[in-house]
Tab-separated table of C-alpha atoms in Angstrom:
chain	number	residue	atom	x	y	z
C	1	MET	CA	-20.600	-8.471	-19.706
C	2	LYS	CA	-20.327	-7.797	-16.020
C	3	ILE	CA	-16.988	-7.708	-14.235
C	4	THR	CA	-15.706	-6.467	-10.910
C	5	LEU	CA	-13.096	-3.752	-11.336
C	6	ASN	CA	-11.262	-2.675	-8.184
C	7	ASN	CA	-14.014	-4.030	-5.949
C	8	THR	CA	-16.734	-2.206	-7.949
C	9	PRO	CA	-19.243	-3.894	-10.319
C	10	GLU	CA	-18.851	-2.695	-13.935
C	11	GLU	CA	-20.961	-3.392	-16.997
C	12	LEU	CA	-19.001	-3.437	-20.275
C	13	GLU	CA	-20.026	-3.951	-23.898
C	14	GLY	CA	-19.226	-7.261	-25.594
C	15	ASN	CA	-18.404	-10.717	-24.260
C	16	GLU	CA	-14.677	-10.314	-23.753
C	17	LEU	CA	-11.869	-7.846	-24.154
C	18	THR	CA	-8.127	-7.867	-23.709
C	19	VAL	CA	-6.389	-6.284	-20.742
C	20	GLN	CA	-4.988	-3.628	-23.087
C	21	GLN	CA	-8.474	-2.819	-24.411
C	22	LEU	CA	-9.745	-2.386	-20.857
C	23	LEU	CA	-6.773	-0.145	-19.997
C	24	ASP	CA	-7.516	1.982	-23.090
C	25	LEU	CA	-11.216	2.101	-22.298
C	26	LYS	CA	-10.541	3.225	-18.740
C	27	LYS	CA	-7.766	5.596	-19.891
C	28	TYR	CA	-5.065	4.065	-17.726
C	29	SER	CA	-1.951	5.524	-19.314
C	30	PHE	CA	0.518	5.193	-16.446
C	31	LYS	CA	3.740	3.362	-17.191
C	32	MET	CA	3.814	1.267	-14.048
C	33	ILE	CA	0.629	-0.703	-13.721
C	34	ILE	CA	-0.259	-3.839	-11.788
C	35	VAL	CA	-3.048	-5.992	-13.227
C	36	LYS	CA	-4.635	-8.970	-11.485
C	37	ILE	CA	-7.409	-11.132	-12.892
C	38	ASN	CA	-9.075	-13.511	-10.447
C	39	GLY	CA	-6.048	-13.267	-8.176
C	40	GLN	CA	-3.471	-13.967	-10.906
C	41	VAL	CA	-1.040	-11.245	-11.885
C	42	VAL	CA	-0.858	-10.362	-15.606
C	43	ARG	CA	2.350	-8.762	-16.844
C	44	ARG	CA	2.696	-6.138	-19.527
C	45	PRO	CA	3.890	-8.447	-22.357
C	46	ASP	CA	0.622	-10.353	-21.922
C	47	PHE	CA	-1.732	-7.355	-21.883
C	48	ASP	CA	-2.615	-7.814	-25.591
C	49	LYS	CA	-3.292	-11.539	-25.389
C	50	THR	CA	-4.961	-11.929	-21.989
C	51	LEU	CA	-8.751	-11.881	-22.142
C	52	ILE	CA	-11.153	-10.533	-19.555
C	53	ARG	CA	-14.483	-12.355	-19.542
C	54	ASP	CA	-17.867	-12.081	-17.893
C	55	GLY	CA	-17.665	-12.518	-14.136
C	56	ASP	CA	-13.943	-11.804	-13.826
C	57	ASP	CA	-12.588	-10.029	-10.779
C	58	VAL	CA	-10.110	-7.468	-12.110
C	59	VAL	CA	-7.736	-5.278	-10.144
C	60	ILE	CA	-5.837	-2.479	-11.900
C	61	PHE	CA	-3.787	0.192	-10.230
C	62	HIS	CA	-0.789	2.279	-11.096
C	63	LEU	CA	2.347	2.942	-9.106
C	64	VAL	CA	4.131	6.250	-8.654
C	65	SER	CA	7.620	6.805	-7.290
C	66	GLY	CA	8.366	7.826	-3.733
C	67	GLY	CA	9.392	6.090	-0.579
Z	1	MET	CA	-9.401	-6.411	24.769
Z	2	PRO	CA	-6.104	-8.269	25.144
Z	3	SER	CA	-3.434	-6.499	27.133
Z	4	PHE	CA	-0.288	-5.320	25.389
Z	5	ASN	CA	1.632	-8.284	26.814
Z	6	ILE	CA	-0.741	-10.724	25.119
Z	7	ILE	CA	-0.504	-8.794	21.855
Z	8	LYS	CA	3.283	-8.820	22.087
Z	9	ARG	CA	3.295	-12.549	22.735
Z	10	ARG	CA	1.161	-13.170	19.679
Z	11	LEU	CA	3.405	-10.981	17.542
Z	12	SER	CA	6.620	-12.526	18.857
Z	13	SER	CA	6.217	-15.614	16.659
Z	14	LYS	CA	5.622	-13.582	13.479
Z	15	LYS	CA	8.052	-12.804	10.707
Z	16	VAL	CA	7.648	-9.755	8.482
Z	17	GLY	CA	9.749	-8.997	5.407
Z	18	ILE	CA	10.439	-5.410	4.402
Z	19	ALA	CA	11.657	-4.760	0.866
Z	20	GLY	CA	13.786	-1.630	1.107
Z	21	SER	CA	15.122	0.303	4.103
Z	22	GLY	CA	14.526	3.876	2.956
Z	23	GLY	CA	11.760	6.230	4.052
Z	24	LEU	CA	8.995	3.637	4.064
Z	25	GLY	CA	11.033	0.625	5.147
Z	26	SER	CA	13.007	2.159	8.018
Z	27	ASN	CA	9.932	3.797	9.586
Z	28	CYS	CA	7.721	0.742	9.103
Z	29	ALA	CA	10.415	-1.462	10.664
Z	30	VAL	CA	10.650	0.823	13.703
Z	31	ALA	CA	6.870	0.670	14.260
Z	32	LEU	CA	6.875	-3.127	13.996
Z	33	ALA	CA	9.882	-3.444	16.316
Z	34	ARG	CA	8.175	-1.254	18.926
Z	35	VAL	CA	5.038	-3.383	19.062
Z	36	GLY	CA	7.008	-6.609	19.310
Z	37	VAL	CA	6.937	-8.388	15.955
Z	38	GLY	CA	9.422	-11.186	16.615
Z	39	HIS	CA	11.428	-11.361	13.430
Z	40	LEU	CA	12.074	-8.771	10.733
Z	41	VAL	CA	13.778	-9.387	7.407
Z	42	ILE	CA	15.358	-6.101	6.302
Z	43	THR	CA	16.931	-5.432	2.926
Z	44	ASP	CA	18.804	-2.646	1.145
Z	45	PHE	CA	22.030	-2.263	-0.809
Z	46	ASP	CA	22.487	1.466	-0.162
Z	47	LYS	CA	24.397	3.580	2.322
Z	48	VAL	CA	22.876	6.226	4.598
Z	49	GLU	CA	23.251	9.686	3.030
Z	50	GLU	CA	22.642	13.106	4.512
Z	51	SER	CA	19.755	13.655	2.065
Z	52	ASN	CA	17.959	10.627	3.606
Z	53	LEU	CA	17.652	12.256	7.020
Z	54	ASN	CA	14.596	14.325	6.013
Z	55	ARG	CA	12.464	11.194	6.363
Z	56	GLN	CA	14.414	8.008	7.017
Z	57	TYR	CA	14.963	6.537	10.476
Z	58	TYR	CA	18.713	7.165	10.630
Z	59	PHE	CA	20.915	9.586	12.491
Z	60	TYR	CA	23.528	12.119	11.435
Z	61	ASP	CA	26.356	10.026	12.870
Z	62	GLN	CA	25.227	7.049	10.744
Z	63	ILE	CA	25.937	8.754	7.405
Z	64	GLY	CA	28.081	6.409	5.330
Z	65	MET	CA	26.937	3.212	7.064
Z	66	GLN	CA	25.154	0.512	5.099
Z	67	LYS	CA	21.434	1.069	5.664
Z	68	VAL	CA	20.759	-2.470	6.854
Z	69	ASP	CA	23.581	-2.190	9.412
Z	70	ALA	CA	22.393	1.187	10.703
Z	71	LEU	CA	18.768	0.034	10.805
Z	72	GLU	CA	19.747	-3.078	12.726
Z	73	VAL	CA	21.499	-0.937	15.343
Z	74	ASN	CA	18.473	1.366	15.658
Z	75	LEU	CA	15.936	-1.468	15.856
Z	76	LEU	CA	17.944	-3.315	18.514
Z	77	ARG	CA	18.149	-0.137	20.595
Z	78	ILE	CA	14.330	-0.192	20.636
Z	79	ASN	CA	13.887	-3.930	21.098
Z	80	PRO	CA	16.979	-5.988	21.944
Z	81	LEU	CA	14.953	-9.215	21.660
Z	82	LEU	CA	14.072	-8.583	18.015
Z	83	GLN	CA	15.414	-11.153	15.573
Z	84	ILE	CA	16.761	-9.512	12.446
Z	85	THR	CA	17.805	-11.107	9.183
Z	86	LYS	CA	19.488	-8.517	7.003
Z	87	TYR	CA	20.296	-8.667	3.314
Z	88	ASP	CA	22.757	-6.109	1.999
Z	89	VAL	CA	21.782	-6.891	-1.601
Z	90	LYS	CA	19.793	-5.439	-4.483
Z	91	LEU	CA	16.472	-7.262	-4.665
Z	92	THR	CA	15.769	-8.926	-8.011
Z	93	PRO	CA	13.171	-11.357	-9.365
Z	94	SER	CA	15.688	-14.142	-8.753
Z	95	ASN	CA	16.459	-13.511	-5.065
Z	96	ILE	CA	13.083	-12.145	-3.849
Z	97	PRO	CA	11.279	-15.517	-3.655
Z	98	GLU	CA	13.927	-17.026	-1.378
Z	99	ILE	CA	14.498	-13.976	0.825
Z	100	PHE	CA	10.791	-13.613	1.699
Z	101	ALA	CA	9.811	-17.304	1.464
Z	102	ASP	CA	8.720	-17.809	5.063
Z	103	CYS	CA	7.543	-14.282	5.909
Z	104	ASP	CA	3.947	-13.981	7.123
Z	105	VAL	CA	3.650	-10.597	5.410
Z	106	VAL	CA	5.824	-8.694	2.922
Z	107	VAL	CA	5.968	-4.884	2.939
Z	108	GLU	CA	6.868	-3.143	-0.314
Z	109	ALA	CA	9.003	-0.169	0.719
Z	110	PHE	CA	10.822	0.884	-2.435
Z	111	ASP	CA	11.276	4.350	-3.865
Z	112	GLN	CA	11.126	3.868	-7.650
Z	113	ALA	CA	7.812	2.889	-9.267
Z	114	SER	CA	9.590	0.394	-11.540
Z	115	GLN	CA	11.106	-1.332	-8.497
Z	116	LYS	CA	7.733	-1.372	-6.745
Z	117	GLN	CA	6.224	-3.029	-9.792
Z	118	MET	CA	9.036	-5.600	-9.986
Z	119	LEU	CA	8.663	-6.555	-6.307
Z	120	ILE	CA	4.862	-6.713	-6.399
Z	121	GLU	CA	4.773	-8.773	-9.603
Z	122	THR	CA	7.434	-11.162	-8.314
Z	123	ILE	CA	5.635	-11.753	-5.017
Z	124	LEU	CA	2.221	-12.098	-6.718
Z	125	LEU	CA	3.653	-14.592	-9.220
Z	126	HIS	CA	5.504	-16.769	-6.717
Z	127	TYR	CA	3.278	-16.407	-3.687
Z	128	PRO	CA	-0.238	-15.444	-4.777
Z	129	GLU	CA	-1.522	-16.307	-1.277
Z	130	LYS	CA	0.991	-14.201	0.631
Z	131	PHE	CA	-0.059	-10.960	2.311
Z	132	LEU	CA	1.570	-8.012	0.573
Z	133	VAL	CA	1.380	-4.385	1.723
Z	134	ALA	CA	2.513	-1.785	-0.832
Z	135	ALA	CA	2.627	2.015	-0.969
Z	136	SER	CA	2.133	4.474	-3.804
Z	137	GLY	CA	1.786	8.256	-3.684
Z	138	LEU	CA	3.353	10.009	-0.700
Z	139	ALA	CA	5.351	12.901	-2.127
Z	140	GLY	CA	5.148	16.455	-0.848
Z	141	TRP	CA	3.124	17.585	2.145
Z	142	GLY	CA	-0.438	18.133	3.328
Z	143	GLY	CA	-3.382	16.350	1.758
Z	144	ASN	CA	-3.990	14.036	4.706
Z	145	GLU	CA	-7.511	13.401	3.434
Z	146	LYS	CA	-6.110	11.949	0.192
Z	147	ILE	CA	-4.107	9.218	1.894
Z	148	ILE	CA	-6.113	6.027	1.830
Z	149	GLN	CA	-5.883	2.255	1.965
Z	150	ASN	CA	-7.030	0.051	-0.908
Z	151	THR	CA	-7.635	-3.621	-0.183
Z	152	PHE	CA	-7.786	-6.299	-2.874
Z	153	GLY	CA	-7.997	-9.616	-1.043
Z	154	ASN	CA	-4.576	-10.305	0.474
Z	155	PHE	CA	-3.011	-7.350	-1.327
Z	156	TYR	CA	-3.055	-3.852	0.157
Z	157	ILE	CA	-1.841	-0.528	-1.157
Z	158	CYS	CA	-1.730	2.755	0.714
Z	159	GLY	CA	-0.923	6.320	-0.196
Z	160	ASP	CA	-2.693	8.934	-2.288
Z	161	LEU	CA	-1.961	6.887	-5.459
Z	162	GLU	CA	-1.064	10.039	-7.407
Z	163	THR	CA	1.648	12.345	-6.058
Z	164	GLU	CA	4.905	11.339	-7.700
Z	165	VAL	CA	8.252	12.424	-6.318
Z	166	SER	CA	9.917	15.251	-8.276
Z	167	ASP	CA	12.230	18.212	-7.617
Z	168	ASP	CA	9.198	20.268	-6.555
Z	169	LEU	CA	7.610	17.429	-4.644
Z	170	PRO	CA	10.214	15.688	-2.503
Z	171	PRO	CA	9.358	12.864	-0.136
Z	172	LEU	CA	9.287	14.325	3.402
Z	173	ALA	CA	9.081	12.894	6.911
Z	174	PRO	CA	5.413	13.624	7.703
Z	175	ARG	CA	3.749	12.015	4.679
Z	176	VAL	CA	6.304	9.219	4.382
Z	177	GLY	CA	5.812	8.629	8.101
Z	178	VAL	CA	2.018	8.521	7.736
Z	179	VAL	CA	2.112	6.032	4.872
Z	180	SER	CA	4.826	3.804	6.377
Z	181	ASN	CA	2.924	3.656	9.660
Z	182	MET	CA	-0.270	2.877	7.744
Z	183	GLN	CA	1.614	-0.042	6.236
Z	184	ALA	CA	2.698	-1.176	9.712
Z	185	ASN	CA	-0.903	-0.790	10.891
Z	186	ILE	CA	-2.124	-3.060	8.085
Z	187	VAL	CA	0.552	-5.598	9.028
Z	188	LEU	CA	-0.826	-5.628	12.583
Z	189	GLU	CA	-4.371	-6.066	11.341
Z	190	ILE	CA	-3.236	-9.027	9.239
Z	191	LEU	CA	-1.311	-10.601	12.126
Z	192	LEU	CA	-3.759	-9.883	14.957
Z	193	GLY	CA	-7.109	-9.732	13.161
Z	194	LYS	CA	-9.508	-6.862	12.563
Z	195	ILE	CA	-10.906	-4.993	15.569
Z	196	LEU	CA	-12.733	-2.138	13.813
């Protein structure tokens, strides 16, 4: 399937995967992560049950302390 | 190009919310006050401490004051016409939606990553259409070329996205100043439109 990840086109195997599977695949291991799918925020308790499908616009970034 | 007076007039009807009045928030607020944003919502529950003075827009004789009170004094010294709404409270998922309800833009200016996440998630959940300008990665010094802006629709994040504050990597005035002024610069671009 084809998705957009952080404004960049990405081709991934399969028809769908969960947010957690995508995080594992992309090796995002940071504790504080923001995930948006098609403009909607997805929170950590939903990472295992929220599916990413073909055509989705996904934003993932991590936050570090300092300010 | 519009003259500064026209820019100021356009900004005078705008309201910007700033979540946190530490290194990012105090410096971003000062930049926005200088250019003439009409109304700022400032928040913080903390007092000014001596250790803040390495980067935050406070003065030695303000140590011990509530940050929102000291920031109000400093902002009004720059722009006496500025409208300020201050909240001397800890921001939580239950009070954030009301405090920033009618802001044109919200600036995330917290220190702790967990707090940043809480604020960003709360705003994105309640106001998915609202402009939100966050910061991540500004500890230490140098590395100007690493400091960037990421844009995802109406959500912006600036910083180097990697340097985390630690004992060896404190937040310091130059980098915190760069990132907080980048945030203010994004706010202007949102309010006035792109020119570049």
